[in-house]
PDB file of C-alpha atoms and ligand atoms in Angstrom:
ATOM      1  CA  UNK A  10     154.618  27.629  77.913  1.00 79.00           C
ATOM      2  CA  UNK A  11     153.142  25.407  75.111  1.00 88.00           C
ATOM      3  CA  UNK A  12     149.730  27.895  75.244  1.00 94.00           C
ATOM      4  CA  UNK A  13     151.733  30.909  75.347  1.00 93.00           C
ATOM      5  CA  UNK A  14     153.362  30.094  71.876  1.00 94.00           C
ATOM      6  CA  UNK A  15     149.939  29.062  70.809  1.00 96.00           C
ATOM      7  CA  UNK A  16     148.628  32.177  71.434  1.00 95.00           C
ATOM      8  CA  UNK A  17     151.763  34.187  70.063  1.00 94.00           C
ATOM      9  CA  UNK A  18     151.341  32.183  66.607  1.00 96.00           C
ATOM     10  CA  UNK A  19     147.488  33.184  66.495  1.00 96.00           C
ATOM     11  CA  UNK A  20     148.231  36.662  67.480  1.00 95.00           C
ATOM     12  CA  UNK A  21     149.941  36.885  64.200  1.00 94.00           C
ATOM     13  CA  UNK A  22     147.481  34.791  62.422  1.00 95.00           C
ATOM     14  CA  UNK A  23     149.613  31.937  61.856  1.00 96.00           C
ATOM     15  CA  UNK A  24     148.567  28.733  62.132  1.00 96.00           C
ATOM     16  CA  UNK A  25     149.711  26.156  65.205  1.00 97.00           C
ATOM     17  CA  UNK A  26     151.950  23.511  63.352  1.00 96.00           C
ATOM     18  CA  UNK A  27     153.824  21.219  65.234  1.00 96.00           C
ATOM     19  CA  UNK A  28     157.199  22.588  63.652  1.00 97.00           C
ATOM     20  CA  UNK A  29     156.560  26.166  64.178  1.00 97.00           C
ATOM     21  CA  UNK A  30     155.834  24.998  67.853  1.00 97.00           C
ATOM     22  CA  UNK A  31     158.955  23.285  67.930  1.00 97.00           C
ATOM     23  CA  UNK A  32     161.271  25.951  66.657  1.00 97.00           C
ATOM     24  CA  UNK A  33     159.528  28.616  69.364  1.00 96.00           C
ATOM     25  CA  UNK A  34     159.770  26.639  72.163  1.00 95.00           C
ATOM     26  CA  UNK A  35     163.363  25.299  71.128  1.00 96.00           C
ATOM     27  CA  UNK A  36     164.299  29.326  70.747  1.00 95.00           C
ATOM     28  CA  UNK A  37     162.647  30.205  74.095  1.00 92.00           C
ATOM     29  CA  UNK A  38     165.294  28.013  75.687  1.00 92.00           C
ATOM     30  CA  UNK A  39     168.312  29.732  74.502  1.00 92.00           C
ATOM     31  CA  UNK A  40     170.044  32.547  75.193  1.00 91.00           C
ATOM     32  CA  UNK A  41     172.833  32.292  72.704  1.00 93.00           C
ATOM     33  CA  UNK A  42     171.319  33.276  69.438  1.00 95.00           C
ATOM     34  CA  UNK A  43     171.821  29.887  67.782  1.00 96.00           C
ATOM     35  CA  UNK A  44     172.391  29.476  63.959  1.00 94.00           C
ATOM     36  CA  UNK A  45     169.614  27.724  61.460  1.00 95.00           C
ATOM     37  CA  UNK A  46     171.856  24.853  61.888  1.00 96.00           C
ATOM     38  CA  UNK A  47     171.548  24.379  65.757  1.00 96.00           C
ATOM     39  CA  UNK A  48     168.238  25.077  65.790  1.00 97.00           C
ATOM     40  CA  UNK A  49     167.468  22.268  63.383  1.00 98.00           C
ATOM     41  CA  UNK A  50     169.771  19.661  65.865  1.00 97.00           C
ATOM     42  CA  UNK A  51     168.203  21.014  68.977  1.00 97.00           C
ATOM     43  CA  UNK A  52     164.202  20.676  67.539  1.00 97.00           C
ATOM     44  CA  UNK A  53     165.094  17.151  65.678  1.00 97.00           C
ATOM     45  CA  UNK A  54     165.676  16.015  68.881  1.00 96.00           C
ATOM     46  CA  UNK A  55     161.619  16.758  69.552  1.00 94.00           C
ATOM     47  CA  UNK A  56     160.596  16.316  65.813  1.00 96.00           C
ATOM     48  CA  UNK A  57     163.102  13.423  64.473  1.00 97.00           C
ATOM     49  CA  UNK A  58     161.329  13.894  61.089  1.00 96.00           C
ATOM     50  CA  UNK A  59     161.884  17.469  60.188  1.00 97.00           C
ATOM     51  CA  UNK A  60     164.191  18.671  57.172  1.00 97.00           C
ATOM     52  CA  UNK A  61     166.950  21.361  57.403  1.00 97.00           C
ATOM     53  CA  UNK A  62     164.796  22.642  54.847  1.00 97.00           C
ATOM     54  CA  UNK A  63     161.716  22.512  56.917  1.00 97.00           C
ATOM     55  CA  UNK A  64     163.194  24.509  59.889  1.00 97.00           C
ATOM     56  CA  UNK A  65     164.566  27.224  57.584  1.00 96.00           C
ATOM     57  CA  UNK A  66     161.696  28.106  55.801  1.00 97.00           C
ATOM     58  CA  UNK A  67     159.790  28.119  59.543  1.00 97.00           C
ATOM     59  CA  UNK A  68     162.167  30.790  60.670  1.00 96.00           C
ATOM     60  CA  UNK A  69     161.640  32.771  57.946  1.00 95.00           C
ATOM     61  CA  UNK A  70     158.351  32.391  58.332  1.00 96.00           C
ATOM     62  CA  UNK A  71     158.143  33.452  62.276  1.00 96.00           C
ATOM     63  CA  UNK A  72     161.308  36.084  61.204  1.00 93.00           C
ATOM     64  CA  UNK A  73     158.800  37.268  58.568  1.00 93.00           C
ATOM     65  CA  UNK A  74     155.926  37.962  61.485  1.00 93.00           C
ATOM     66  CA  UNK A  75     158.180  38.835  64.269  1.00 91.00           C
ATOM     67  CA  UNK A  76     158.117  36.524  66.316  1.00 94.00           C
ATOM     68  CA  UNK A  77     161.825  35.918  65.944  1.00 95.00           C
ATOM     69  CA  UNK A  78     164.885  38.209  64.863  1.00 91.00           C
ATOM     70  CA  UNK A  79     167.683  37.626  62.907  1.00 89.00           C
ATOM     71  CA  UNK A  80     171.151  38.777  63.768  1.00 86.00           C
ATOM     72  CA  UNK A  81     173.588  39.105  61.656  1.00 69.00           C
ATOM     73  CA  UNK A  82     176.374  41.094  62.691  1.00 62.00           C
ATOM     74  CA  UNK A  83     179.559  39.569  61.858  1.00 63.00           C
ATOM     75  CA  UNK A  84     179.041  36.868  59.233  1.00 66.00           C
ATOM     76  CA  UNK A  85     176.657  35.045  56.586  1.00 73.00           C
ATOM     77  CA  UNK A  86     175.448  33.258  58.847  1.00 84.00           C
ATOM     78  CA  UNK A  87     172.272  33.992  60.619  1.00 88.00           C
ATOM     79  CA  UNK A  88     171.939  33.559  63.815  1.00 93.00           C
ATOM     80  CA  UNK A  89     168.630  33.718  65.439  1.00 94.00           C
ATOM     81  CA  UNK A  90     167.131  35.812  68.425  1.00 94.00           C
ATOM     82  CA  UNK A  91     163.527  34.204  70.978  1.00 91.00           C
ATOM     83  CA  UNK A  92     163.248  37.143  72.546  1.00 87.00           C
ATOM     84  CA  UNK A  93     161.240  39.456  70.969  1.00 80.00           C
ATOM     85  CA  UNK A  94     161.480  42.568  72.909  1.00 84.00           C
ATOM     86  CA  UNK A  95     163.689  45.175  72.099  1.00 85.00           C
ATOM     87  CA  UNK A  96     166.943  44.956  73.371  1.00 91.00           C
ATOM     88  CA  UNK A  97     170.668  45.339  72.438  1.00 93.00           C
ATOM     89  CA  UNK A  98     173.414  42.715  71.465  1.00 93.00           C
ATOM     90  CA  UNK A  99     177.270  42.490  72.734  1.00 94.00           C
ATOM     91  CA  UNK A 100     178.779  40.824  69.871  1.00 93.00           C
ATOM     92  CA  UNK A 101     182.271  38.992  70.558  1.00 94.00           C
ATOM     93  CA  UNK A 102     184.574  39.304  68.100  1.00 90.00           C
ATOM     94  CA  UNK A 103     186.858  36.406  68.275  1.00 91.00           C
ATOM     95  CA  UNK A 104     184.255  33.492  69.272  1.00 92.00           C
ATOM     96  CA  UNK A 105     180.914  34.956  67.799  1.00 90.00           C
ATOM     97  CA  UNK A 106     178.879  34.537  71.064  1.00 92.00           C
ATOM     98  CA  UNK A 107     176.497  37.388  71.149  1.00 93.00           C
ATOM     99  CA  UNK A 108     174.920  38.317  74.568  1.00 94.00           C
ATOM    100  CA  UNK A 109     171.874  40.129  75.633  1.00 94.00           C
ATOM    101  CA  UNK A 110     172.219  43.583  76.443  1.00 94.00           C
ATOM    102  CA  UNK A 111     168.829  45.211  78.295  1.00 92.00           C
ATOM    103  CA  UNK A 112     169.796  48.689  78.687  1.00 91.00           C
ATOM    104  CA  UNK A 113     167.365  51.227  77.968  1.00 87.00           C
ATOM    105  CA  UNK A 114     169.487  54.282  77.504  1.00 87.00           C
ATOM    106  CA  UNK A 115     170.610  51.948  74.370  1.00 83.00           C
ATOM    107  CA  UNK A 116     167.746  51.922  72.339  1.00 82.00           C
ATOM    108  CA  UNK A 117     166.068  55.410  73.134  1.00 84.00           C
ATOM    109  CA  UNK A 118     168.031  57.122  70.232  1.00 83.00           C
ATOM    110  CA  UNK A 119     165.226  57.909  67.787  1.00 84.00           C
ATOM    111  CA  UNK A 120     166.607  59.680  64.591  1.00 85.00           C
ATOM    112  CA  UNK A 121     165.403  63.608  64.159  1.00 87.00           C
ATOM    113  CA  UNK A 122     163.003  63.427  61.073  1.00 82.00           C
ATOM    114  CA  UNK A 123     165.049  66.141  58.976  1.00 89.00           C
ATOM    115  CA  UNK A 124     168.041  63.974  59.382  1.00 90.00           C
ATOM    116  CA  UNK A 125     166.428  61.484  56.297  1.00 90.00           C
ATOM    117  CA  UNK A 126     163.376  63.484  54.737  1.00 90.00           C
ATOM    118  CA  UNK A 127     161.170  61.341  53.945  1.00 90.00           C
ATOM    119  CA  UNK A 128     162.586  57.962  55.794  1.00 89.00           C
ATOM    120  CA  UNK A 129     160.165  56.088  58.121  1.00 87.00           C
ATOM    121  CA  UNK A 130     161.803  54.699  60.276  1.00 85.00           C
ATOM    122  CA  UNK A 131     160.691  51.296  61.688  1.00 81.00           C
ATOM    123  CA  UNK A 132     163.134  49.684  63.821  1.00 80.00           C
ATOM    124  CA  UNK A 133     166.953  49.875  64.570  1.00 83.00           C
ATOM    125  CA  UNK A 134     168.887  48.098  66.315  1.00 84.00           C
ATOM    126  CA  UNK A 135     172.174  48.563  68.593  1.00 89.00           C
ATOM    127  CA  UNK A 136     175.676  46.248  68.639  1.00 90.00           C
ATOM    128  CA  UNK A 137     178.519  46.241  70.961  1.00 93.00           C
ATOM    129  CA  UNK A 138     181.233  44.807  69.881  1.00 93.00           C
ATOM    130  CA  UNK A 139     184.411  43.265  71.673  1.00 95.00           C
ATOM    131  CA  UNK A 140     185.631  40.384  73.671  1.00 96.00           C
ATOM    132  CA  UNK A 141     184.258  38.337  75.990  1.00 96.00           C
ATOM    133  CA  UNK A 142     185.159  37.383  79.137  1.00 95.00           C
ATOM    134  CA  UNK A 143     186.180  33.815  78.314  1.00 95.00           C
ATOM    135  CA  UNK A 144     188.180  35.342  75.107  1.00 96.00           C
ATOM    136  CA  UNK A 145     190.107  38.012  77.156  1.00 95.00           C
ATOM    137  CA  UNK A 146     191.084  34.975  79.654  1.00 93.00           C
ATOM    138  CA  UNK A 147     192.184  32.701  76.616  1.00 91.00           C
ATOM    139  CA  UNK A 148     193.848  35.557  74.980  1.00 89.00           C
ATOM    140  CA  UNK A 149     195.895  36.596  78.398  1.00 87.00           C
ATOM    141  CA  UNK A 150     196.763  32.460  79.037  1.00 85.00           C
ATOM    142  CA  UNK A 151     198.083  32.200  75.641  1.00 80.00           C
ATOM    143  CA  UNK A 152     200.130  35.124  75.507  1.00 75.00           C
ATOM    144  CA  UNK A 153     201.993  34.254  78.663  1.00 66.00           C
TER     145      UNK A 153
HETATM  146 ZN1   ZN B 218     184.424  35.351  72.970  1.00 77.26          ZN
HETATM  147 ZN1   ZN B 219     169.140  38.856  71.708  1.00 77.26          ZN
END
């Protein structure tokens, strides 16, 4: 695990810090696309040290180099995305939580080139939006 982020960091000519190590290996353990703010409880726990400060400018750093991906979809706050490959998001909108979505037929749009003359296109991304299970269930018990 530890050599694979090694090697990820390198790959992108980054150097190994113990932080950005931290904040890849802390990411690589989530599915939930935590904020800045849970990140920097989950890696203090590992580095008791590091600054709010610290962690931010290390995401934007690895955000910056791909390594990780920012979604944004409902509000200012960031959240943050481990998994690099490309993939969609189902995006709750009552409690936020925004699950992975690995459906190809999703992300094999690619836009006709007359459509924008002149745009390159370099990524896209798609969003589901809804409620999740747990919502729908809250929402039926408190309705009754
Ligand atoms: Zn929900
Ligand atoms: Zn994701």
């Amino acid at each position: 695990m530890k050599d694979e982020l090694i090697k990820k960091l390198r790959s992108r000519g980054l150097s190994v810090t113990p932080q950005r190590l931290a904040v890849l290996g802390w990411l690589a353990s989530r599915r939930d696309h935590p904020t800045a703010e849970q990140i920097f409880h989950g890696v203090r726990q590992e580095l008791p040290a590091i600054s709010f400060n610290t962690i931010y400018k290390t995401l934007e750093v690895l955000c910056r180099q791909g390594l990780v991906t920012k979604v944004n979809p409902l509000h200012e706050v960031a959240r943050y995305d481990g998994s690099t490959h490309h993939h969609a998001h189902a995006v709750c909108r009552r409690c936020q939580a925004i699950l992975d979505v690995d459906w190809e037929p999703a992300l094999a749009l690619s836009l006709p080139a007359d459509l924008l003359p002149g745009f390159r296109v370099d990524g896209q991304s798609v969003t589901f939006w809804g409620l999740c299970a747990g919502c729908q269930e809250k929402l039926t018990t408190e309705e009754e």
